[in-house]
Amino acid sequence: MKLYQGMGPNSYRVRIFLKEKGIDVPMQEIDLMTAEHKAPDFLKLNSLGQIPVLELDDGTIITESVAICRYIEETHPEPPLFGTDAVSRAKVEMWNRRAELVIFATIGNVPLHSDELFKDRLTQFPAFAETERLAVPKKWAWLDRELADGRPFLAGDNFSIADITAGVCGWLGEVFGMEIPDSLGNVRRWNERVRSRPSWNV
Ligand SMILES: N[C@@H](CCC(=O)N[C@@H](CS)C(=O)NCC(=O)O)C(=O)O
């Protein structure tokens, strides 16, 4: 098995997931700054030219961070990070989707539409980046209201992939000057709880 990965939130969430599982996977660093992910050899692995990519020993290629994590979950079930029964699995899916669609997408649009690194990937609209930047505190405020019920993790009592996805958003926001507002105590406590785990130092 080999993980092609590098900088950015998606590789980061897979590395955190592997660390939570206690698994060592050989990794190959793909340099986004030199556009290694758009080189013909890499496009044979992922036609979208994105990282991370997991290559299995039989040559099977799995892309998409959550699909990679699901494969790891199936092959290494402990500790469970996708829930354990019908309700908890559904809640983890629900919160992972919400973290991706509501928070990750909003924060991600800021660099996507303003950073030099993405200028060839899409037509950038810097004004859209700014409206998304302004929307970020509102997204965290929504999560703060959700977490007001006192649950320790997004999907309930147990740490899951949803916390990894949303926690990586906290990290990405900091990288681009969008810290979680001080006034949002529930989210700040959750963020501290999640990101102080040893798995985040990868
Ligand atoms: N949906 C994919 C997104 C992968 C992705 O966008 N990766 C970024 C790095 S975090 C990338 O490779 N960006 C380069 C590009 O899109 O050109 C996933 O969940 O893995």
Tab-separated table of C-alpha atoms and ligand atoms in Angstrom:
chain	number	residue	atom	x	y	z
A	1	MET	CA	0.000	0.000	0.000
A	2	LYS	CA	1.270	3.509	-0.734
A	3	LEU	CA	-0.253	6.910	-0.008
A	4	TYR	CA	0.535	9.719	-2.413
A	5	GLN	CA	0.047	12.871	-0.384
A	6	GLY	CA	1.397	16.299	0.362
A	7	MET	CA	0.358	19.678	1.634
A	8	GLY	CA	-3.278	20.665	2.019
A	9	PRO	CA	-6.282	19.683	4.118
A	10	ASN	CA	-7.236	16.484	2.288
A	11	SER	CA	-3.893	14.742	2.663
A	12	TYR	CA	-3.832	16.013	6.245
A	13	ARG	CA	-7.132	14.373	7.135
A	14	VAL	CA	-5.994	11.022	5.741
A	15	ARG	CA	-2.690	11.216	7.662
A	16	ILE	CA	-4.630	12.017	10.871
A	17	PHE	CA	-7.000	9.120	10.204
A	18	LEU	CA	-4.077	6.692	9.746
A	19	LYS	CA	-2.462	7.927	12.943
A	20	GLU	CA	-5.724	7.456	14.865
A	21	LYS	CA	-5.767	3.879	13.550
A	22	GLY	CA	-2.126	3.390	14.497
A	23	ILE	CA	-1.169	2.303	10.975
A	24	ASP	CA	2.066	3.100	9.183
A	25	VAL	CA	1.598	3.370	5.426
A	26	PRO	CA	4.502	4.140	3.088
A	27	MET	CA	4.001	7.641	1.735
A	28	GLN	CA	5.213	9.461	-1.326
A	29	GLU	CA	5.287	13.240	-1.129
A	30	ILE	CA	3.697	14.975	-4.123
A	31	ASP	CA	4.830	18.580	-4.469
A	32	LEU	CA	1.890	20.819	-5.362
A	33	MET	CA	4.183	23.822	-5.691
A	34	THR	CA	6.012	22.250	-8.644
A	35	ALA	CA	2.722	20.888	-10.076
A	36	GLU	CA	3.859	17.293	-9.624
A	37	HIS	CA	0.153	16.436	-9.277
A	38	LYS	CA	-0.452	17.557	-12.878
A	39	ALA	CA	2.453	15.569	-14.366
A	40	PRO	CA	1.454	12.804	-16.842
A	41	ASP	CA	2.639	10.016	-14.515
A	42	PHE	CA	0.526	11.318	-11.666
A	43	LEU	CA	-2.519	11.862	-13.895
A	44	LYS	CA	-2.396	8.132	-14.625
A	45	LEU	CA	-3.079	7.615	-10.899
A	46	ASN	CA	-5.721	10.334	-10.575
A	47	SER	CA	-7.115	11.896	-13.721
A	48	LEU	CA	-8.256	14.888	-11.631
A	49	GLY	CA	-4.653	15.607	-10.677
A	50	GLN	CA	-5.352	15.786	-6.958
A	51	ILE	CA	-3.988	14.322	-3.751
A	52	PRO	CA	-4.366	12.153	-1.733
A	53	VAL	CA	-4.306	8.884	-3.681
A	54	LEU	CA	-4.047	5.420	-2.138
A	55	GLU	CA	-2.460	2.658	-4.209
A	56	LEU	CA	-3.089	-0.889	-2.998
A	57	ASP	CA	-0.569	-3.689	-3.419
A	58	ASP	CA	-2.540	-5.147	-6.338
A	59	GLY	CA	-2.449	-1.791	-8.139
A	60	THR	CA	-5.978	-0.703	-7.237
A	61	ILE	CA	-6.211	3.077	-6.997
A	62	ILE	CA	-8.489	4.824	-4.516
A	63	THR	CA	-8.929	8.581	-4.628
A	64	GLU	CA	-11.123	10.897	-2.511
A	65	SER	CA	-10.056	11.308	1.096
A	66	VAL	CA	-13.202	9.848	2.631
A	67	ALA	CA	-13.148	6.835	0.290
A	68	ILE	CA	-9.539	6.201	1.328
A	69	CYS	CA	-10.532	6.465	4.986
A	70	ARG	CA	-13.464	4.106	4.446
A	71	TYR	CA	-11.115	1.514	2.943
A	72	ILE	CA	-8.822	1.844	5.962
A	73	GLU	CA	-11.827	1.547	8.286
A	74	GLU	CA	-12.938	-1.693	6.597
A	75	THR	CA	-9.479	-3.223	6.736
A	76	HIS	CA	-8.599	-1.859	10.219
A	77	PRO	CA	-11.892	-1.549	12.142
A	78	GLU	CA	-10.374	-0.499	15.477
A	79	PRO	CA	-10.863	2.103	16.761
A	80	PRO	CA	-14.076	2.747	14.811
A	81	LEU	CA	-14.115	6.195	13.213
A	82	PHE	CA	-17.240	5.816	11.052
A	83	GLY	CA	-19.674	4.730	13.808
A	84	THR	CA	-20.623	1.286	15.021
A	85	ASP	CA	-24.344	0.828	14.414
A	86	ALA	CA	-27.104	2.120	12.155
A	87	VAL	CA	-27.687	5.328	14.080
A	88	SER	CA	-24.072	6.220	14.836
A	89	ARG	CA	-22.979	5.438	11.261
A	90	ALA	CA	-25.718	7.672	9.908
A	91	LYS	CA	-24.782	10.451	12.319
A	92	VAL	CA	-21.111	10.245	11.379
A	93	GLU	CA	-22.042	10.389	7.687
A	94	MET	CA	-24.400	13.295	8.362
A	95	TRP	CA	-21.786	15.299	10.268
A	96	ASN	CA	-18.962	14.519	7.904
A	97	ARG	CA	-21.124	15.718	5.001
A	98	ARG	CA	-22.143	18.820	6.914
A	99	ALA	CA	-18.521	19.553	7.810
A	100	GLU	CA	-17.537	19.215	4.144
A	101	LEU	CA	-20.486	21.035	2.594
A	102	VAL	CA	-20.983	23.821	5.096
A	103	ILE	CA	-17.545	24.569	6.551
A	104	PHE	CA	-14.844	23.010	4.349
A	105	ALA	CA	-16.397	24.343	1.147
A	106	THR	CA	-16.737	27.891	2.500
A	107	ILE	CA	-13.211	28.095	3.894
A	108	GLY	CA	-11.790	26.272	0.871
A	109	ASN	CA	-13.359	28.747	-1.546
A	110	VAL	CA	-11.244	31.551	-0.091
A	111	PRO	CA	-7.847	30.224	-1.252
A	112	LEU	CA	-9.417	28.591	-4.323
A	113	HIS	CA	-10.635	31.965	-5.557
A	114	SER	CA	-7.744	34.111	-4.387
A	115	ASP	CA	-4.513	32.126	-4.166
A	116	GLU	CA	-1.964	32.026	-6.997
A	117	LEU	CA	-1.669	28.242	-6.530
A	118	PHE	CA	-5.162	27.663	-7.975
A	119	LYS	CA	-5.164	30.190	-10.808
A	120	ASP	CA	-4.903	27.484	-13.486
A	121	ARG	CA	-7.425	25.147	-11.844
A	122	LEU	CA	-10.448	27.392	-12.195
A	123	THR	CA	-11.549	30.889	-13.134
A	124	GLN	CA	-10.996	32.791	-9.935
A	125	PHE	CA	-13.471	35.343	-8.613
A	126	PRO	CA	-11.636	37.262	-5.873
A	127	ALA	CA	-14.874	39.019	-4.855
A	128	PHE	CA	-16.429	35.597	-4.213
A	129	ALA	CA	-13.398	34.699	-2.069
A	130	GLU	CA	-14.123	37.779	0.035
A	131	THR	CA	-17.831	36.999	0.486
A	132	GLU	CA	-16.897	33.454	1.495
A	133	ARG	CA	-14.323	34.822	3.973
A	134	LEU	CA	-17.097	36.935	5.526
A	135	ALA	CA	-19.384	33.890	5.681
A	136	VAL	CA	-16.903	31.712	7.617
A	137	PRO	CA	-17.696	33.097	11.126
A	138	LYS	CA	-21.403	32.479	10.438
A	139	LYS	CA	-20.682	28.831	9.619
A	140	TRP	CA	-18.714	28.407	12.846
A	141	ALA	CA	-21.527	30.187	14.723
A	142	TRP	CA	-23.988	27.599	13.381
A	143	LEU	CA	-21.729	24.824	14.654
A	144	ASP	CA	-21.422	26.601	17.991
A	145	ARG	CA	-25.200	26.551	18.381
A	146	GLU	CA	-25.215	22.843	17.497
A	147	LEU	CA	-22.550	22.043	20.091
A	148	ALA	CA	-24.419	23.974	22.799
A	149	ASP	CA	-26.013	20.658	23.820
A	150	GLY	CA	-22.656	19.744	25.405
A	151	ARG	CA	-21.761	16.732	23.267
A	152	PRO	CA	-17.978	16.303	23.058
A	153	PHE	CA	-17.765	15.445	19.365
A	154	LEU	CA	-19.741	16.373	16.259
A	155	ALA	CA	-21.556	13.052	15.907
A	156	GLY	CA	-22.026	12.468	19.637
A	157	ASP	CA	-19.922	10.863	22.341
A	158	ASN	CA	-17.244	9.415	20.100
A	159	PHE	CA	-14.490	10.979	18.025
A	160	SER	CA	-15.029	10.286	14.317
A	161	ILE	CA	-14.019	11.174	10.763
A	162	ALA	CA	-16.456	14.111	11.047
A	163	ASP	CA	-14.235	15.661	13.736
A	164	ILE	CA	-11.209	15.124	11.522
A	165	THR	CA	-12.888	16.877	8.589
A	166	ALA	CA	-14.138	19.819	10.651
A	167	GLY	CA	-10.936	20.042	12.691
A	168	VAL	CA	-8.892	20.274	9.505
A	169	CYS	CA	-11.165	23.209	8.565
A	170	GLY	CA	-10.090	24.916	11.793
A	171	TRP	CA	-6.480	24.411	10.762
A	172	LEU	CA	-7.083	25.574	7.174
A	173	GLY	CA	-8.891	28.669	8.416
A	174	GLU	CA	-5.899	29.606	10.562
A	175	VAL	CA	-3.531	29.167	7.623
A	176	PHE	CA	-5.561	31.722	5.639
A	177	GLY	CA	-6.327	34.178	8.476
A	178	MET	CA	-9.824	32.917	9.354
A	179	GLU	CA	-9.549	31.894	13.004
A	180	ILE	CA	-12.583	30.617	14.902
A	181	PRO	CA	-14.045	33.705	16.649
A	182	ASP	CA	-13.206	33.991	20.377
A	183	SER	CA	-16.902	34.411	21.190
A	184	LEU	CA	-17.733	30.862	20.013
A	185	GLY	CA	-16.851	28.985	23.188
A	186	ASN	CA	-18.471	25.664	22.243
A	187	VAL	CA	-16.620	25.413	18.947
A	188	ARG	CA	-13.359	26.628	20.459
A	189	ARG	CA	-13.517	23.974	23.198
A	190	TRP	CA	-14.388	21.273	20.649
A	191	ASN	CA	-11.552	22.471	18.376
A	192	GLU	CA	-9.065	22.333	21.265
A	193	ARG	CA	-10.319	18.877	22.304
A	194	VAL	CA	-9.953	17.485	18.794
A	195	ARG	CA	-6.748	19.157	17.710
A	196	SER	CA	-4.842	18.364	20.916
A	197	ARG	CA	-5.016	14.671	20.039
A	198	PRO	CA	-1.579	13.204	19.240
A	199	SER	CA	-2.799	12.213	15.764
A	200	TRP	CA	-2.795	15.851	14.611
A	201	ASN	CA	0.965	16.161	14.736
A	202	VAL	CA	1.476	14.539	11.317
B	1	LIG	N1	-12.406	15.599	-3.108
B	1	LIG	C1	-10.983	15.351	-3.012
B	1	LIG	C2	-10.266	16.687	-3.079
B	1	LIG	C3	-8.786	16.530	-3.240
B	1	LIG	C4	-8.104	17.895	-3.354
B	1	LIG	O1	-8.717	18.909	-3.746
B	1	LIG	N2	-6.808	17.907	-3.026
B	1	LIG	C5	-6.085	19.123	-3.148
B	1	LIG	C6	-5.049	19.239	-2.040
B	1	LIG	S1	-5.840	19.388	-0.460
B	1	LIG	C7	-5.367	19.136	-4.478
B	1	LIG	O2	-4.819	18.148	-4.884
B	1	LIG	N3	-5.403	20.285	-5.140
B	1	LIG	C8	-4.747	20.491	-6.376
B	1	LIG	C9	-5.693	20.738	-7.507
B	1	LIG	O3	-6.889	20.529	-7.352
B	1	LIG	O4	-5.207	21.149	-8.535
B	1	LIG	C10	-10.671	14.604	-1.708
B	1	LIG	O5	-11.539	14.598	-0.825
B	1	LIG	O6	-9.614	13.994	-1.568
